[in-house]
Short mmCIF file of C-alpha atoms and ligand atoms in Angstrom, two decimals:
data_model
loop_
_atom_site.label_atom_id
_atom_site.label_comp_id
_atom_site.label_asym_id
_atom_site.label_seq_id
_atom_site.Cartn_x
_atom_site.Cartn_y
_atom_site.Cartn_z
CA MET A 19 59.34 12.56 -26.34
CA ASP A 20 61.86 9.75 -26.52
CA PHE A 21 61.73 8.29 -22.99
CA ASN A 22 64.70 5.98 -23.56
CA LEU A 23 66.85 8.91 -24.57
CA LEU A 24 65.57 10.93 -21.63
CA SER A 25 66.33 8.12 -19.23
CA SER A 26 69.88 7.60 -20.49
CA THR A 27 70.51 11.35 -20.53
CA LEU A 28 69.38 11.68 -16.91
CA GLU A 29 71.57 8.74 -15.95
CA SER A 30 74.63 10.23 -17.63
CA LEU A 31 74.00 13.42 -15.64
CA ASN A 32 73.74 11.41 -12.39
CA GLN A 33 70.28 12.78 -11.78
CA PRO A 34 68.27 11.21 -8.95
CA LYS A 35 65.87 8.41 -9.89
CA TYR A 36 62.68 10.44 -9.24
CA ARG A 37 63.66 12.91 -11.98
CA LEU A 38 62.36 10.62 -14.71
CA LYS A 39 58.89 10.50 -13.17
CA GLN A 40 58.91 14.21 -12.47
CA ILE A 41 59.65 14.95 -16.13
CA THR A 42 57.22 12.33 -17.40
CA ASP A 43 54.43 13.93 -15.36
CA ALA A 44 55.37 17.39 -16.65
CA TYR A 45 55.35 16.11 -20.24
CA TYR A 46 51.90 14.50 -20.04
CA SER A 47 50.39 17.46 -18.17
CA GLY A 48 50.57 19.52 -21.35
CA HIS A 49 51.27 22.59 -19.25
CA PHE A 50 54.71 23.39 -20.64
CA LYS A 51 55.61 24.78 -24.03
CA ASP A 52 59.23 23.56 -23.97
CA TRP A 53 61.98 22.43 -21.58
CA LEU A 54 62.74 25.98 -20.45
CA ALA A 55 59.19 26.35 -19.15
CA VAL A 56 59.51 23.38 -16.74
CA THR A 57 60.67 25.58 -13.88
CA SER A 58 60.52 22.79 -11.29
CA LEU A 59 63.86 21.71 -12.85
CA SER A 60 67.08 23.63 -12.33
CA LEU A 61 67.95 26.15 -15.03
CA ASP A 62 71.11 24.21 -15.90
CA LEU A 63 69.19 21.00 -16.45
CA ARG A 64 66.48 22.75 -18.48
CA GLN A 65 69.05 24.42 -20.70
CA TYR A 66 70.96 21.18 -21.17
CA LEU A 67 67.84 19.19 -22.08
CA GLN A 68 66.70 21.98 -24.42
CA SER A 69 70.02 21.74 -26.25
CA GLN A 70 69.80 17.94 -26.54
CA PHE A 71 66.28 17.16 -27.77
CA PRO A 72 62.87 18.80 -27.85
CA LEU A 73 60.27 18.21 -25.10
CA TYR A 74 57.71 17.26 -27.77
CA SER A 75 58.32 15.48 -31.04
CA LEU A 76 55.58 17.59 -32.67
CA SER A 77 55.59 21.34 -32.97
CA VAL A 78 52.58 23.59 -33.35
CA GLU A 79 53.16 25.35 -36.65
CA LYS A 80 49.93 27.32 -36.69
CA THR A 81 46.62 27.61 -34.83
CA LEU A 82 43.53 28.83 -36.71
CA THR A 83 40.32 29.92 -35.04
CA SER A 84 36.73 30.25 -36.19
CA SER A 85 33.51 30.25 -34.18
CA GLY A 86 33.48 27.13 -32.05
CA THR A 87 36.43 25.52 -33.84
CA GLN A 88 40.18 25.68 -33.66
CA LYS A 89 42.59 23.92 -35.97
CA ILE A 90 46.25 23.19 -35.32
CA LEU A 91 48.71 22.50 -38.08
CA PHE A 92 51.34 20.20 -36.56
CA LYS A 93 54.83 19.73 -37.90
CA THR A 94 56.60 16.43 -37.30
CA ALA A 95 60.30 15.88 -36.60
CA ASP A 96 60.71 14.73 -40.24
CA ASP A 97 59.13 17.97 -41.54
CA GLN A 98 55.72 16.67 -42.46
CA TYR A 99 52.48 18.48 -41.72
CA PHE A 100 49.14 17.26 -40.50
CA GLU A 101 46.10 18.68 -38.77
CA SER A 102 43.91 18.26 -35.73
CA VAL A 103 40.71 20.09 -34.82
CA LEU A 104 39.12 21.14 -31.52
CA MET A 105 35.36 21.64 -31.36
CA GLN A 106 33.86 23.69 -28.53
CA TYR A 107 30.42 22.50 -27.41
CA PRO A 108 28.60 24.31 -24.61
CA GLU A 109 29.47 21.62 -22.04
CA TRP A 110 32.74 20.14 -23.28
CA ASN A 111 35.57 20.31 -25.81
CA THR A 112 36.11 17.51 -28.29
CA VAL A 113 39.39 17.02 -30.13
CA CYS A 114 39.40 15.36 -33.55
CA LEU A 115 42.65 13.41 -33.91
CA SER A 116 44.59 12.28 -36.97
CA THR A 117 46.16 8.83 -37.19
CA GLN A 118 47.96 9.08 -40.53
CA ILE A 119 49.57 11.79 -42.65
CA GLY A 120 47.36 11.67 -45.71
CA CYS A 121 45.31 8.54 -46.35
CA PRO A 122 45.61 5.59 -48.76
CA LEU A 123 41.84 5.01 -49.15
CA ASN A 124 41.08 7.75 -51.68
CA CYS A 125 37.34 8.12 -51.04
CA ALA A 126 35.81 10.28 -53.80
CA PHE A 127 34.44 12.90 -51.40
CA CYS A 128 37.35 13.37 -48.99
CA ALA A 129 40.19 15.89 -49.32
CA THR A 130 42.63 13.85 -47.21
CA GLY A 131 42.65 11.00 -49.75
CA LYS A 132 43.41 13.45 -52.55
CA MET A 133 46.76 14.35 -50.98
CA GLY A 134 47.86 10.70 -51.06
CA PHE A 135 49.39 8.73 -48.22
CA LYS A 136 52.61 9.86 -46.54
CA ARG A 137 52.98 7.70 -43.44
CA ASN A 138 51.40 6.41 -40.24
CA LEU A 139 51.61 8.60 -37.18
CA THR A 140 53.45 7.00 -34.27
CA ALA A 141 51.61 6.34 -30.99
CA GLU A 142 53.66 9.16 -29.50
CA GLU A 143 52.54 11.58 -32.23
CA ILE A 144 48.90 10.57 -31.71
CA VAL A 145 49.11 11.15 -27.95
CA GLU A 146 51.05 14.41 -28.36
CA GLN A 147 48.16 15.91 -30.31
CA VAL A 148 46.10 15.62 -27.13
CA ILE A 149 48.91 16.91 -24.92
CA LEU A 150 49.50 19.93 -27.14
CA TRP A 151 45.79 20.76 -27.31
CA LYS A 152 45.77 20.58 -23.51
CA ASN A 153 48.42 23.27 -23.64
CA GLN A 154 45.70 25.63 -24.94
CA PHE A 155 42.27 24.22 -23.89
CA PRO A 156 40.76 21.64 -21.55
CA VAL A 157 40.17 18.42 -23.52
CA ASP A 158 37.16 16.33 -22.49
CA ARG A 159 36.42 14.02 -25.41
CA LEU A 160 38.25 12.59 -28.36
CA VAL A 161 37.16 11.45 -31.81
CA PHE A 162 39.52 9.63 -34.16
CA MET A 163 38.00 11.27 -37.23
CA GLY A 164 40.85 13.41 -38.50
CA MET A 165 43.29 12.58 -41.27
CA GLY A 166 43.80 8.92 -42.13
CA GLU A 167 42.23 5.55 -41.45
CA PRO A 168 42.73 4.58 -37.78
CA PHE A 169 42.33 0.85 -38.46
CA LEU A 170 45.17 0.87 -40.99
CA ASN A 171 47.44 2.05 -38.17
CA TYR A 172 45.99 -0.30 -35.60
CA SER A 173 48.95 -1.09 -33.36
CA ASN A 174 49.83 2.59 -32.90
CA LEU A 175 46.17 3.46 -32.37
CA LYS A 176 45.96 0.79 -29.69
CA LEU A 177 49.09 1.97 -27.88
CA ALA A 178 47.94 5.58 -28.06
CA ILE A 179 44.49 4.79 -26.64
CA GLU A 180 46.05 2.82 -23.79
CA THR A 181 48.17 5.84 -22.86
CA ILE A 182 45.22 8.21 -23.27
CA ASN A 183 43.12 6.02 -20.94
CA THR A 184 45.70 5.38 -18.28
CA VAL A 185 47.95 8.44 -18.28
CA LEU A 186 45.81 11.23 -19.70
CA LYS A 187 42.78 9.79 -17.90
CA ILE A 188 40.30 10.26 -20.71
CA GLY A 189 37.89 7.33 -20.33
CA SER A 190 36.86 4.98 -23.14
CA ARG A 191 33.26 6.16 -23.15
CA LYS A 192 34.49 9.63 -24.04
CA ILE A 193 36.36 8.36 -27.09
CA SER A 194 35.01 7.52 -30.56
CA VAL A 195 36.81 5.91 -33.49
CA SER A 196 35.57 6.09 -37.07
CA THR A 197 36.53 3.58 -39.76
CA ALA A 198 35.87 3.33 -43.47
CA GLY A 199 35.31 -0.39 -42.90
CA ILE A 200 38.53 -2.36 -42.34
CA ILE A 201 36.70 -5.56 -41.43
CA PRO A 202 39.32 -7.59 -39.48
CA GLN A 203 40.16 -4.62 -37.26
CA ILE A 204 36.48 -4.06 -36.39
CA LYS A 205 36.44 -7.47 -34.72
CA GLN A 206 39.79 -6.86 -33.02
CA PHE A 207 38.61 -3.47 -31.79
CA ALA A 208 35.46 -5.01 -30.28
CA LEU A 209 37.73 -7.36 -28.32
CA ASP A 210 40.34 -4.76 -27.34
CA PHE A 211 38.13 -1.74 -26.63
CA PRO A 212 34.49 -2.73 -26.18
CA GLN A 213 33.78 0.50 -24.26
CA ILE A 214 34.95 2.86 -26.99
CA ASN A 215 32.33 4.19 -29.39
CA LEU A 216 32.71 2.94 -32.93
CA ALA A 217 31.42 4.64 -36.09
CA ILE A 218 31.45 3.15 -39.58
CA SER A 219 31.57 5.48 -42.59
CA LEU A 220 28.85 3.78 -44.60
CA HIS A 221 27.82 6.38 -47.23
CA ALA A 222 26.10 3.83 -49.49
CA ILE A 223 23.81 0.90 -48.91
CA ASN A 224 24.56 -1.10 -52.06
CA GLN A 225 27.84 -2.57 -53.26
CA SER A 226 28.03 -0.84 -56.66
CA THR A 227 27.41 2.68 -55.32
CA ARG A 228 29.79 2.22 -52.41
CA LEU A 229 32.46 0.88 -54.74
CA LYS A 230 32.24 4.04 -56.85
CA ILE A 231 32.80 6.40 -53.93
CA MET A 232 34.85 4.24 -51.52
CA PRO A 233 37.41 2.03 -53.32
CA ILE A 234 38.08 0.09 -50.09
CA THR A 235 34.74 -1.66 -50.80
CA GLN A 236 36.60 -3.77 -53.38
CA GLN A 237 38.72 -5.34 -50.68
CA TYR A 238 36.04 -5.35 -47.97
CA PRO A 239 32.63 -5.84 -49.62
CA LEU A 240 29.57 -4.14 -48.18
CA ASN A 241 27.68 -7.34 -47.27
CA GLU A 242 30.68 -8.57 -45.24
CA LEU A 243 30.98 -5.17 -43.57
CA LEU A 244 27.32 -5.22 -42.57
CA ASP A 245 27.71 -8.77 -41.23
CA GLN A 246 30.69 -7.65 -39.18
CA ALA A 247 28.60 -4.75 -37.86
CA LYS A 248 26.05 -7.27 -36.53
CA ASN A 249 28.87 -9.25 -35.03
CA TYR A 250 30.25 -6.14 -33.37
CA VAL A 251 27.02 -5.31 -31.56
CA SER A 252 26.46 -8.88 -30.45
CA LEU A 253 30.00 -8.98 -29.04
CA THR A 254 29.93 -5.59 -27.33
CA ARG A 255 26.22 -4.87 -26.72
CA ARG A 256 27.14 -1.27 -27.53
CA GLN A 257 25.47 1.11 -29.92
CA LEU A 258 27.15 1.25 -33.33
CA PHE A 259 27.10 4.49 -35.35
CA PHE A 260 26.81 4.62 -39.14
CA GLU A 261 27.90 7.80 -40.87
CA TYR A 262 26.07 8.63 -44.06
CA ALA A 263 26.82 11.80 -46.02
CA LEU A 264 24.15 12.62 -48.59
CA PHE A 265 25.58 13.16 -52.07
CA GLU A 266 23.45 14.54 -54.89
CA ASP A 267 22.16 11.79 -57.21
CA ILE A 268 24.58 9.23 -55.79
CA ASN A 269 23.17 7.87 -52.56
CA ASP A 270 20.08 10.01 -51.91
CA SER A 271 17.33 8.31 -53.97
CA PRO A 272 14.11 7.18 -52.23
CA GLN A 273 15.23 3.53 -52.72
CA ASP A 274 18.61 4.24 -51.13
CA ILE A 275 17.01 5.91 -48.14
CA ALA A 276 14.41 3.17 -47.76
CA SER A 277 17.15 0.49 -47.73
CA LEU A 278 19.19 2.56 -45.32
CA ALA A 279 16.22 2.95 -42.97
CA LYS A 280 15.50 -0.77 -43.15
CA PHE A 281 19.09 -1.63 -42.33
CA ILE A 282 19.35 0.76 -39.36
CA LYS A 283 16.06 -0.61 -37.99
CA SER A 284 17.28 -4.19 -38.34
CA ASN A 285 19.11 -3.91 -35.02
CA TYR A 286 18.16 -1.75 -32.05
CA LEU A 287 21.84 -0.98 -31.42
CA PHE A 288 22.35 0.59 -34.88
CA TYR A 289 22.28 4.38 -35.00
CA LEU A 290 22.48 6.66 -38.04
CA ASN A 291 24.47 9.90 -38.23
CA LEU A 292 23.58 11.89 -41.31
CA ILE A 293 26.53 14.06 -42.20
CA PRO A 294 26.12 17.33 -44.07
CA VAL A 295 28.57 17.24 -46.98
CA ASN A 296 31.41 19.69 -46.72
CA GLN A 297 32.72 21.12 -49.94
CA VAL A 298 36.18 19.94 -51.01
CA PRO A 299 37.98 20.61 -54.29
CA ASN A 300 37.04 17.92 -56.87
CA GLY A 301 34.76 16.34 -54.27
CA LEU A 302 31.10 15.33 -54.60
CA LYS A 303 28.08 17.64 -54.43
CA ALA A 304 25.82 17.80 -51.40
CA SER A 305 22.31 16.42 -51.80
CA THR A 306 19.47 18.93 -51.94
CA LYS A 307 17.04 16.44 -50.41
CA LEU A 308 18.09 16.64 -46.75
CA THR A 309 14.72 17.93 -45.50
CA GLN A 310 12.68 15.22 -47.27
CA ILE A 311 15.08 12.56 -46.06
CA VAL A 312 14.94 13.79 -42.47
CA ASN A 313 11.12 13.71 -42.67
CA TYR A 314 11.11 10.20 -44.09
CA LEU A 315 13.46 8.87 -41.41
CA THR A 316 11.47 10.55 -38.66
CA GLN A 317 8.17 9.14 -39.95
CA ASN A 318 9.74 5.71 -40.12
CA GLN A 319 11.07 5.92 -36.59
CA VAL A 320 14.70 5.45 -37.50
CA ASP A 321 17.19 6.29 -34.73
CA PHE A 322 19.22 9.09 -36.28
CA SER A 323 20.62 12.57 -35.93
CA VAL A 324 22.11 15.11 -38.31
CA ARG A 325 25.68 15.92 -37.38
CA GLN A 326 26.37 19.50 -36.53
CA SER A 327 29.03 20.73 -38.92
CA PHE A 328 31.91 22.77 -37.60
CA GLY A 329 34.69 24.81 -39.03
CA GLN A 330 34.03 25.04 -42.76
CA GLU A 331 35.45 28.59 -42.77
CA ILE A 332 38.87 27.25 -41.81
CA ASN A 333 38.62 24.01 -43.83
CA SER A 334 38.47 22.00 -40.66
CA ALA A 335 35.15 20.20 -41.18
CA CYS A 336 34.84 16.44 -41.88
CA GLY A 337 36.69 15.49 -45.04
CA GLN A 338 38.45 18.84 -45.43
CA LEU A 339 41.74 18.04 -43.68
CA ALA A 340 44.42 17.99 -46.33
CA TYR A 341 47.29 20.37 -45.91
CA THR A 342 50.90 19.45 -46.52
CA THR A 343 52.76 22.66 -47.16
CA GLY A 344 52.51 24.60 -43.95
CA LYS A 345 50.01 26.97 -45.56
CA ILE A 346 46.44 26.86 -44.30
N1 LIG B 402 39.05 7.06 -42.32
C1 LIG B 402 38.09 7.11 -41.24
C2 LIG B 402 38.31 8.31 -40.36
C3 LIG B 402 38.01 9.65 -41.01
S1 LIG B 402 36.58 10.22 -40.25
C4 LIG B 402 36.69 7.01 -41.80
O1 LIG B 402 36.56 6.99 -43.03
O2 LIG B 402 35.74 6.90 -41.06
C5 LIG B 402 36.07 11.48 -41.24
C6 LIG B 402 34.57 11.39 -41.49
O3 LIG B 402 34.23 12.44 -42.41
C7 LIG B 402 34.20 10.08 -42.19
O4 LIG B 402 32.93 9.64 -41.81
C8 LIG B 402 34.19 10.53 -43.63
O5 LIG B 402 33.47 9.65 -44.42
C9 LIG B 402 33.57 11.91 -43.51
N2 LIG B 402 33.84 12.76 -44.67
C10 LIG B 402 34.85 12.69 -45.54
N3 LIG B 402 34.73 13.63 -46.49
C11 LIG B 402 33.62 14.33 -46.20
C12 LIG B 402 32.98 15.46 -46.80
N4 LIG B 402 33.47 16.05 -47.90
N5 LIG B 402 31.87 15.91 -46.21
C13 LIG B 402 31.39 15.34 -45.08
N6 LIG B 402 31.94 14.29 -44.49
C14 LIG B 402 33.05 13.79 -45.04
#
């Protein structure tokens, strides 16, 4: 919602000063579908506001459900579409947020990159995803692992997290951000949000392989990324997560896994998340060696886990978010 417009509208109507706070609270509560539903306001005022501008800048175009996962297709005020996913664990709900419409990074395995880059989401649009999920489910945790690269939209990400912390009261330790490796922002993030969990999409442990599947490696070379990772943990003293999806004959050889294990063990704060590959059109094939690799990592006492995959039936798993047309 445009708070400046709201404020001037309320002033022009000679509304009492407390009205702004009353409406702000109603907006962030996520309990109201539109202006007409905010029944603590007079019907006249609700109808007037409804005719002037929408309560939310985003609208929920569609909600899809599969076991343990929901996906919302959001529509923006400028008629663009993007997605957000809610995952239901036994003890809590986690929402996976988008930060961009599309993505400029074009990783070989990810559907979002294949749709190209449309634009950054505003801080308001990032926060509204949470508010609109709260309209349907309790939201306990957040991961910035939806469409886009959060660190290429850093100032809006920062503003959104500040609002999420202070107004929506979701604490930093319940938030995770994942980056493909935008080195300068990793340092900035350690300074700005040392309590938020950070994950780096690693996916390859040598420069030439990573370059083939993640073009961003050209601009931010792997050795510099790994150095920055060390820096990050010495600055924050927090665990740092490395995501590694196993792709057939690309990054799953015994040498690759041995180097990966050695790297993760090089610092007690490094932690490995193996990610099962989700199928995307023209993407890469999943490795068939998961079991051997899990055994090897276990025998070598590497700190790791295999990520539980959600929502493949509704194309809402990692790397599958890509829809632009309003069709799911
Ligand atoms: N741009 C950020 C945020 C996206 S997070 C980043 O790259 O980290 C989405 C996660 O899903 C990333 O770890 C990404 O590498 C992973 N991913 C992308 N495509 C995938 C696929 N087909 N299967 C499994 N994981 C995938």
